[in-house]
mmCIF file of C-alpha atoms in Angstrom:
data_model
loop_
_atom_site.group_PDB
_atom_site.id
_atom_site.type_symbol
_atom_site.label_atom_id
_atom_site.label_comp_id
_atom_site.label_asym_id
_atom_site.label_seq_id
_atom_site.Cartn_x
_atom_site.Cartn_y
_atom_site.Cartn_z
ATOM 1 C CA MET A 17 -3.087 -26.740 -0.518
ATOM 2 C CA GLU A 18 -5.300 -26.454 2.729
ATOM 3 C CA ALA A 19 -4.951 -22.896 4.878
ATOM 4 C CA LYS A 20 -3.427 -24.560 7.782
ATOM 5 C CA LYS A 21 -0.215 -25.020 5.875
ATOM 6 C CA HIS A 22 0.176 -21.657 5.590
ATOM 7 C CA TRP A 23 0.605 -20.074 8.809
ATOM 8 C CA ALA A 24 3.528 -17.467 9.323
ATOM 9 C CA LYS A 25 4.452 -14.675 11.008
ATOM 10 C CA LEU A 26 2.335 -10.947 10.581
ATOM 11 C CA LEU A 27 3.632 -7.823 12.146
ATOM 12 C CA GLY A 28 1.260 -5.263 13.564
ATOM 13 C CA SER A 29 1.024 -1.893 15.115
ATOM 14 C CA LEU A 30 -0.273 -0.787 18.465
ATOM 15 C CA CYS A 31 -2.694 1.136 16.442
ATOM 16 C CA LEU A 32 -3.577 -1.787 14.731
ATOM 17 C CA LEU A 33 -1.211 -1.076 11.740
ATOM 18 C CA SER A 34 -0.600 -4.677 10.634
ATOM 19 C CA LEU A 35 1.818 -6.173 8.947
ATOM 20 C CA LEU A 36 0.728 -10.029 7.885
ATOM 21 C CA SER A 37 3.581 -12.060 6.630
ATOM 22 C CA LEU A 38 1.973 -14.862 4.366
ATOM 23 C CA LEU A 39 3.040 -17.312 1.651
ATOM 24 C CA ALA A 40 1.238 -16.733 -1.246
ATOM 25 C CA ALA A 41 1.326 -17.450 -5.360
ATOM 26 C CA CYS A 42 4.313 -15.088 -7.019
ATOM 27 C CA SER A 43 2.423 -13.483 -9.265
ATOM 28 C CA SER A 44 2.995 -9.772 -9.703
ATOM 29 C CA MET A 45 0.611 -7.054 -9.106
ATOM 30 C CA PRO A 46 -0.232 -5.484 -12.306
ATOM 31 C CA ALA A 47 0.622 -1.945 -13.083
ATOM 32 C CA PRO A 48 -2.136 0.009 -15.266
ATOM 33 C CA GLN A 49 -0.407 1.952 -18.120
ATOM 34 C CA GLN A 50 0.711 5.494 -17.820
ATOM 35 C CA THR A 51 -0.228 8.018 -20.611
ATOM 36 C CA GLU A 52 -0.223 11.347 -19.044
ATOM 37 C CA THR A 53 2.592 13.718 -20.087
ATOM 38 C CA SER A 54 5.692 14.501 -18.715
ATOM 39 C CA SER A 55 4.263 17.767 -17.022
ATOM 40 C CA ALA A 56 1.443 15.952 -15.612
ATOM 41 C CA LYS A 57 3.162 13.188 -14.307
ATOM 42 C CA LEU A 58 3.968 12.902 -10.799
ATOM 43 C CA GLY A 59 5.559 10.210 -8.594
ATOM 44 C CA THR A 60 6.154 9.663 -4.579
ATOM 45 C CA LYS A 61 9.498 10.519 -2.959
ATOM 46 C CA TRP A 62 11.089 8.938 0.064
ATOM 47 C CA GLY A 63 9.938 11.445 2.472
ATOM 48 C CA GLU A 64 11.084 12.444 6.032
ATOM 49 C CA GLY A 65 10.857 9.937 9.179
ATOM 50 C CA LEU A 66 7.426 9.066 10.742
ATOM 51 C CA GLU A 67 6.883 7.190 13.420
ATOM 52 C CA SER A 68 5.198 4.323 12.777
ATOM 53 C CA SER A 69 5.130 0.787 15.561
ATOM 54 C CA VAL A 70 4.704 -2.870 14.603
ATOM 55 C CA HIS A 71 5.026 -5.941 16.335
ATOM 56 C CA ASN A 72 4.582 -9.678 15.389
ATOM 57 C CA VAL A 73 1.453 -12.010 15.598
ATOM 58 C CA GLU A 74 0.376 -14.872 13.463
ATOM 59 C CA GLY A 75 -2.303 -15.948 10.592
ATOM 60 C CA SER A 76 -2.614 -17.244 7.112
ATOM 61 C CA ARG A 77 -4.392 -16.327 3.896
ATOM 62 C CA ILE A 78 -7.617 -18.279 3.755
ATOM 63 C CA THR A 79 -7.433 -18.148 -0.224
ATOM 64 C CA PRO A 80 -3.316 -18.431 -0.801
ATOM 65 C CA GLN A 81 -3.608 -18.607 -4.942
ATOM 66 C CA GLN A 82 -6.571 -15.902 -5.223
ATOM 67 C CA ALA A 83 -6.677 -11.982 -3.578
ATOM 68 C CA GLU A 84 -10.279 -10.843 -3.328
ATOM 69 C CA GLN A 85 -9.599 -7.727 -5.114
ATOM 70 C CA ILE A 86 -7.042 -5.985 -6.337
ATOM 71 C CA ALA A 87 -7.908 -2.347 -7.383
ATOM 72 C CA SER A 88 -5.574 0.604 -7.873
ATOM 73 C CA ILE A 89 -5.579 4.522 -8.483
ATOM 74 C CA SER A 90 -3.819 6.357 -10.905
ATOM 75 C CA TYR A 91 -2.242 9.929 -10.142
ATOM 76 C CA ARG A 92 -1.370 13.259 -11.438
ATOM 77 C CA GLU A 93 -1.076 16.643 -11.115
ATOM 78 C CA ALA A 94 -4.268 18.143 -9.775
ATOM 79 C CA LYS A 95 -4.129 20.728 -12.338
ATOM 80 C CA THR A 96 -4.518 19.014 -15.584
ATOM 81 C CA LEU A 97 -7.622 16.540 -14.284
ATOM 82 C CA PRO A 98 -10.787 17.447 -16.099
ATOM 83 C CA LYS A 99 -13.964 18.515 -13.944
ATOM 84 C CA ALA A 100 -15.415 16.164 -13.129
ATOM 85 C CA ALA A 101 -18.230 14.244 -10.792
ATOM 86 C CA HIS A 102 -16.035 12.851 -8.174
ATOM 87 C CA GLN A 103 -16.085 10.264 -5.362
ATOM 88 C CA LEU A 104 -14.073 10.163 -1.541
ATOM 89 C CA ASN A 105 -13.187 6.815 -1.392
ATOM 90 C CA LEU A 106 -13.048 3.682 -3.348
ATOM 91 C CA PRO A 107 -15.202 0.588 -2.641
ATOM 92 C CA LEU A 108 -13.316 -2.677 -1.803
ATOM 93 C CA VAL A 109 -14.194 -6.387 -1.697
ATOM 94 C CA ARG A 110 -18.072 -5.904 -2.128
ATOM 95 C CA GLY A 111 -18.308 -2.658 0.092
ATOM 96 C CA GLU A 112 -16.816 -4.422 3.107
ATOM 97 C CA ILE A 113 -13.850 -1.934 2.986
ATOM 98 C CA GLU A 114 -13.336 1.009 1.893
ATOM 99 C CA TRP A 115 -10.006 3.046 0.705
ATOM 100 C CA THR A 116 -9.605 6.312 0.993
ATOM 101 C CA VAL A 117 -6.532 9.048 -0.268
ATOM 102 C CA LEU A 118 -5.663 11.479 2.576
ATOM 103 C CA ASP A 119 -3.851 14.547 2.185
ATOM 104 C CA GLU A 120 -1.715 15.678 5.091
ATOM 105 C CA ASN A 121 -4.347 17.098 6.715
ATOM 106 C CA ASN A 122 -6.114 14.417 6.748
ATOM 107 C CA ARG A 123 -8.627 15.263 4.391
ATOM 108 C CA PRO A 124 -9.653 13.070 1.433
ATOM 109 C CA ILE A 125 -8.373 13.657 -1.937
ATOM 110 C CA PRO A 126 -11.646 13.234 -4.627
ATOM 111 C CA LEU A 127 -11.240 11.096 -7.143
ATOM 112 C CA MET A 128 -12.385 10.720 -10.360
ATOM 113 C CA ARG A 129 -13.381 7.598 -12.450
ATOM 114 C CA THR A 130 -12.829 7.468 -16.302
ATOM 115 C CA ALA A 131 -15.130 6.171 -18.452
ATOM 116 C CA GLN A 132 -12.886 3.498 -18.984
ATOM 117 C CA GLY A 133 -13.264 2.641 -15.083
ATOM 118 C CA GLN A 134 -10.108 4.129 -14.114
ATOM 119 C CA PHE A 135 -9.528 5.864 -11.105
ATOM 120 C CA LEU A 136 -7.523 8.951 -11.237
ATOM 121 C CA LEU A 137 -6.297 11.335 -8.312
ATOM 122 C CA GLY A 138 -5.170 14.810 -8.579
ATOM 123 C CA GLY A 139 -1.765 15.397 -6.414
ATOM 124 C CA THR A 140 0.951 18.375 -5.812
ATOM 125 C CA ASN A 141 4.486 18.649 -6.615
ATOM 126 C CA GLY A 142 5.596 18.248 -2.584
ATOM 127 C CA ALA A 143 2.935 17.556 -0.626
ATOM 128 C CA ARG A 144 2.295 14.463 2.057
ATOM 129 C CA TYR A 145 -0.183 11.818 1.537
ATOM 130 C CA SER A 146 -1.299 8.527 3.327
ATOM 131 C CA LEU A 147 -3.712 5.664 2.475
ATOM 132 C CA LYS A 148 -6.323 4.779 4.494
ATOM 133 C CA PHE A 149 -8.255 1.705 4.951
ATOM 134 C CA GLU A 150 -11.462 1.325 6.554
ATOM 135 C CA ASN A 151 -12.765 -2.584 8.008
ATOM 136 C CA LEU A 152 -16.882 -2.228 7.969
ATOM 137 C CA SER A 153 -17.033 -6.336 8.013
ATOM 138 C CA ASN A 154 -16.197 -8.583 11.001
ATOM 139 C CA ASN A 155 -13.638 -10.260 8.661
ATOM 140 C CA ASP A 156 -9.860 -10.039 8.794
ATOM 141 C CA PHE A 157 -7.876 -9.164 5.644
ATOM 142 C CA GLU A 158 -4.349 -8.537 4.246
ATOM 143 C CA ILE A 159 -3.623 -5.686 2.691
ATOM 144 C CA VAL A 160 -0.542 -5.577 -0.032
ATOM 145 C CA THR A 161 0.122 -2.184 -1.487
ATOM 146 C CA THR A 162 2.352 -0.185 -4.091
ATOM 147 C CA VAL A 163 3.365 3.212 -4.526
ATOM 148 C CA ASP A 164 4.417 3.046 -8.152
ATOM 149 C CA GLY A 165 5.375 -0.320 -8.655
ATOM 150 C CA LEU A 166 7.255 -0.623 -5.561
ATOM 151 C CA ASP A 167 6.175 -2.731 -2.468
ATOM 152 C CA VAL A 168 5.796 -0.146 0.541
ATOM 153 C CA LEU A 169 7.048 -3.196 3.378
ATOM 154 C CA ASN A 170 10.311 -3.951 1.465
ATOM 155 C CA GLY A 171 11.130 -1.833 -1.238
ATOM 156 C CA GLN A 172 11.359 -4.435 -3.888
ATOM 157 C CA ALA A 173 8.732 -4.722 -6.835
ATOM 158 C CA GLY A 174 5.100 -5.120 -6.204
ATOM 159 C CA SER A 175 4.327 -9.178 -6.046
ATOM 160 C CA LEU A 176 0.970 -10.953 -4.395
ATOM 161 C CA SER A 177 3.644 -13.063 -2.648
ATOM 162 C CA ASN A 178 4.948 -10.360 -1.025
ATOM 163 C CA THR A 179 3.858 -9.085 2.986
ATOM 164 C CA GLY A 180 0.772 -7.252 3.798
ATOM 165 C CA TYR A 181 -0.470 -4.901 6.231
ATOM 166 C CA LEU A 182 -3.443 -6.575 8.256
ATOM 167 C CA LEU A 183 -6.662 -4.718 8.207
ATOM 168 C CA ALA A 184 -8.654 -6.426 11.637
ATOM 169 C CA ALA A 185 -12.091 -6.347 11.401
ATOM 170 C CA GLN A 186 -14.063 -3.510 12.433
ATOM 171 C CA ARG A 187 -11.125 -0.948 12.160
ATOM 172 C CA SER A 188 -9.067 1.333 10.438
ATOM 173 C CA LEU A 189 -5.522 1.099 8.940
ATOM 174 C CA THR A 190 -3.874 4.036 7.521
ATOM 175 C CA ILE A 191 -0.306 3.532 5.795
ATOM 176 C CA GLU A 192 1.936 6.945 5.592
ATOM 177 C CA GLY A 193 5.152 6.150 4.016
ATOM 178 C CA PHE A 194 7.727 3.296 2.683
ATOM 179 C CA ARG A 195 8.469 1.089 5.856
ATOM 180 C CA LYS A 196 12.334 1.831 6.916
ATOM 181 C CA ASN A 197 11.887 -0.403 10.349
ATOM 182 C CA LYS A 198 9.315 -1.603 12.706
ATOM 183 C CA GLU A 199 9.184 2.221 13.726
ATOM 184 C CA GLU A 200 9.690 4.024 10.934
ATOM 185 C CA VAL A 201 8.062 5.332 7.642
ATOM 186 C CA ALA A 202 9.717 6.996 4.765
ATOM 187 C CA ALA A 203 6.585 9.292 4.442
ATOM 188 C CA PHE A 204 4.835 9.545 0.857
ATOM 189 C CA ARG A 205 5.082 13.069 -0.841
ATOM 190 C CA PHE A 206 3.566 13.347 -4.612
ATOM 191 C CA SER A 207 7.266 14.542 -6.531
ATOM 192 C CA THR A 208 8.744 15.091 -9.515
ATOM 193 C CA PRO A 209 9.012 11.261 -11.337
ATOM 194 C CA ASP A 210 13.251 12.104 -11.214
ATOM 195 C CA GLN A 211 13.077 12.483 -7.610
ATOM 196 C CA ALA A 212 10.617 9.023 -6.761
ATOM 197 C CA TYR A 213 12.060 6.225 -5.316
ATOM 198 C CA ALA A 214 11.175 4.359 -8.407
ATOM 199 C CA ALA A 215 13.488 5.951 -10.022
ATOM 200 C CA ASN A 216 16.134 5.972 -7.388
ATOM 201 C CA THR A 217 16.386 2.151 -6.263
ATOM 202 C CA PRO A 218 17.516 -0.309 -7.770
ATOM 203 C CA ALA A 219 13.901 -2.256 -8.267
ATOM 204 C CA GLY A 220 12.559 0.538 -9.217
ATOM 205 C CA ASP A 221 11.081 0.970 -12.694
ATOM 206 C CA THR A 222 10.162 4.386 -13.915
ATOM 207 C CA ASN A 223 7.251 2.838 -15.788
ATOM 208 C CA ASN A 224 5.059 2.673 -13.211
ATOM 209 C CA ILE A 225 5.214 5.732 -11.937
ATOM 210 C CA GLY A 226 2.186 7.144 -11.062
ATOM 211 C CA VAL A 227 -0.170 4.715 -9.724
ATOM 212 C CA ILE A 228 -0.785 2.629 -6.733
ATOM 213 C CA GLY A 229 -2.118 -0.564 -6.244
ATOM 214 C CA VAL A 230 -4.124 -2.632 -3.696
ATOM 215 C CA ALA A 231 -4.823 -6.286 -3.180
ATOM 216 C CA VAL A 232 -6.830 -7.546 -1.056
ATOM 217 C CA PHE A 233 -6.684 -11.107 1.052
ATOM 218 C CA ARG A 234 -9.315 -12.713 3.486
ATOM 219 C CA VAL A 235 -7.197 -13.949 6.269
ATOM 220 C CA ALA A 236 -7.761 -16.355 9.211
ATOM 221 C CA LEU A 237 -5.370 -15.178 12.731
ATOM 222 C CA LYS A 238 -4.083 -17.854 14.768
ATOM 223 C CA SER A 239 -2.632 -15.564 17.587
ATOM 224 C CA LYS A 240 -1.797 -12.748 18.942
ATOM 225 C CA THR A 241 1.076 -13.490 20.785
ATOM 226 C CA GLN A 242 4.403 -11.828 20.056
ATOM 227 C CA LYS A 243 7.325 -14.272 19.937
ATOM 228 C CA PRO A 244 10.814 -13.952 20.780
ATOM 229 C CA ASN A 245 13.071 -12.966 17.749
ATOM 230 C CA PRO A 246 15.990 -14.525 17.872
ATOM 231 C CA PHE A 247 17.723 -11.812 15.259
ATOM 232 C CA PRO A 248 15.774 -8.213 15.735
ATOM 233 C CA ALA A 249 18.538 -6.760 13.763
ATOM 234 C CA ASP A 250 18.003 -8.184 10.259
ATOM 235 C CA ASN A 251 15.804 -5.365 8.334
ATOM 236 C CA PRO A 252 13.483 -6.757 5.360
ATOM 237 C CA TYR A 253 11.979 -3.186 5.145
ATOM 238 C CA ALA A 254 12.762 -0.757 2.194
ATOM 239 C CA ALA A 255 16.368 0.735 1.819
ATOM 240 C CA PRO A 256 16.254 4.600 0.767
ATOM 241 C CA PRO A 257 16.717 6.162 -2.100
ATOM 242 C CA ARG A 258 20.093 6.405 -3.873
ATOM 243 C CA TYR A 259 20.077 9.921 -5.543
#
């Protein structure tokens, strides 16, 4: 299909925390196999509400059937990670994007790369974290993100066809939690696996706890004009956990 046939709505925020709603392939986002012991394993729970506003614009994926890159970071208790050389961010799309995991004081959490090429991150039970993406290029991208196998926007199983956030050219994007509605997210907080959002929602799979996934698509923006919404009460975002 030609790109012009894939125009759809795009949601964004006043600080360029933008959501891109696009048509794409229906393949699922892969999750690396977890091998941590139960004492080392962490999940991510549905934390406190944080203000985060979004609005509508329009755009499309330039290559709807193929992501520019799919990447993942596995995480577990920091004290269980071996001492090794670390890096502060993960380059994506040939260095056009830098992906950093921040702690609650906005400091980068170091990443360790294993001999097999897997990226590991050390967390602490109860600590809050966020995902920051810095666009160093003049291209616009869509960032589709999962935590513990769940899409951070709709709370459903991760899929490459899901809506993502817009990462505009020469701008940054910080994702602080699972989206509850157009005004608020539930903060990402490290937790024990049994308290993870993925362990307490019907769409979750406990086998995917302990991994953060990202798929990057290059996009073309059509308009930044917001259209009136005749059904503003409809909520396509994540439902709270069932403890």
